[in-house]
Coordinates of C-alpha atoms in Angstrom, one line a residue:
M205 CA 22.1 10.0 8.6
K206 CA 21.6 9.1 5.0
R207 CA 20.5 5.6 6.0
V208 CA 17.9 7.1 8.4
L209 CA 16.6 9.5 5.8
F210 CA 16.2 7.0 2.9
K211 CA 15.2 3.9 4.9
V212 CA 13.0 5.4 7.6
I213 CA 11.9 9.0 7.2
L214 CA 11.1 9.1 3.4
P215 CA 9.2 5.8 3.3
L216 CA 7.2 6.7 6.4
L217 CA 6.4 10.1 5.0
V218 CA 5.2 8.7 1.7
I219 CA 3.0 6.1 3.5
A220 CA 1.6 8.7 5.8
V221 CA 0.7 11.1 3.0
W222 CA -0.9 8.3 0.9
M223 CA -2.9 6.9 3.9
N224 CA -4.1 10.4 4.8
M225 CA -5.3 11.1 1.2
C226 CA -7.1 7.7 1.2
Y227 CA -8.7 8.4 4.5
W228 CA -10.3 11.7 3.4
I229 CA -11.5 10.1 0.2
C230 CA -13.2 7.3 2.1
V231 CA -15.0 9.5 4.6
D232 CA -18.7 9.8 3.9
G233 CA -21.8 11.0 5.8
N234 CA -22.0 7.8 7.9
G235 CA -18.3 7.6 8.8
V236 CA -15.4 5.9 7.1
N237 CA -15.8 3.1 4.6
W238 CA -13.0 0.9 5.9
F239 CA -13.2 -1.7 3.2
Q240 CA -12.6 1.0 0.5
F241 CA -9.9 2.5 2.6
W242 CA -8.2 -0.9 2.9
I243 CA -8.3 -1.4 -0.8
M244 CA -7.2 2.1 -1.7
S245 CA -4.3 2.3 0.8
G246 CA -2.9 -1.0 -0.6
F247 CA -3.4 -0.2 -4.3
P248 CA -0.1 1.5 -5.1
F249 CA 1.9 -1.1 -3.3
G250 CA 0.2 -4.0 -5.1
I251 CA -0.1 -2.5 -8.5
R252 CA 2.9 -4.5 -9.8
K253 CA 1.3 -7.8 -8.9
M254 CA -2.3 -7.1 -9.9
L255 CA -2.0 -7.6 -13.7
M256 CA -0.1 -10.8 -13.3
L257 CA -3.1 -12.8 -12.0
L258 CA -5.9 -12.1 -14.6
I259 CA -5.2 -10.7 -18.0
P260 CA -8.3 -9.4 -19.8
R261 CA -8.2 -11.3 -23.1
N262 CA -11.0 -12.5 -25.4
F263 CA -13.6 -10.5 -23.5
G264 CA -15.9 -7.8 -24.7
T265 CA -15.6 -4.3 -23.4
A266 CA -17.7 -5.0 -20.2
G267 CA -15.8 -8.2 -19.5
S268 CA -12.4 -6.5 -19.9
I269 CA -13.5 -3.6 -17.5
G270 CA -14.8 -6.2 -15.0
V271 CA -11.6 -8.1 -15.1
L272 CA -9.6 -4.9 -14.6
A273 CA -11.8 -3.9 -11.7
L274 CA -11.2 -7.4 -10.1
D275 CA -7.5 -6.9 -10.7
A276 CA -7.6 -3.6 -9.0
I277 CA -9.3 -5.1 -5.9
I278 CA -6.8 -8.0 -5.9
G279 CA -4.0 -5.5 -6.2
G280 CA -5.3 -3.6 -3.2
V281 CA -5.6 -6.7 -1.1
I282 CA -2.1 -7.8 -2.0
G283 CA -0.8 -4.2 -1.5
V284 CA -2.1 -4.1 2.1
V285 CA 0.0 -7.2 2.8
V286 CA 3.0 -5.6 1.1
L287 CA 2.4 -2.3 3.0
A288 CA 2.3 -4.2 6.3
I289 CA 5.6 -5.9 5.4
K290 CA 7.1 -2.5 4.5
I291 CA 6.0 -1.0 7.8
A292 CA 7.5 -4.0 9.7
A293 CA 10.8 -3.5 7.8
I294 CA 10.8 0.2 8.7
I295 CA 10.3 -0.7 12.4
K296 CA 13.1 -3.3 12.2
E297 CA 15.4 -0.7 10.7
I298 CA 14.5 1.8 13.5
I299 CA 15.3 -0.9 16.1
N300 CA 18.6 -1.7 14.3
I301 CA 19.6 2.0 14.2
I302 CA 18.8 2.4 17.9
L303 CA 20.8 -0.7 18.9
E304 CA 23.7 0.5 16.7
Y305 CA 23.8 3.9 18.5
A306 CA 23.4 2.1 21.9
R307 CA 26.5 0.0 21.3
R308 CA 28.7 3.1 20.8

């Protein structure tokens, strides 16, 4: 039961809450801005990788802010890949749990 809680339920709950918040932020008068949703939903999962690529040094204020914005976009794109891998790992864990109970 502890394995199900910490490897399936809690990660899915965190992902669902975060994606729901991102969805309502990205809704505008014309519909959903899917590119913004894509970047925002992946941002917390790629935040560890984003500052490893471009470090804002020897720039002015505007250049540093521009590099940080580019880092945030890159972090969001990387985060979407990490998010997809996490969801695949959760699905794999669900299948393993079902097969484990089926063998008993």
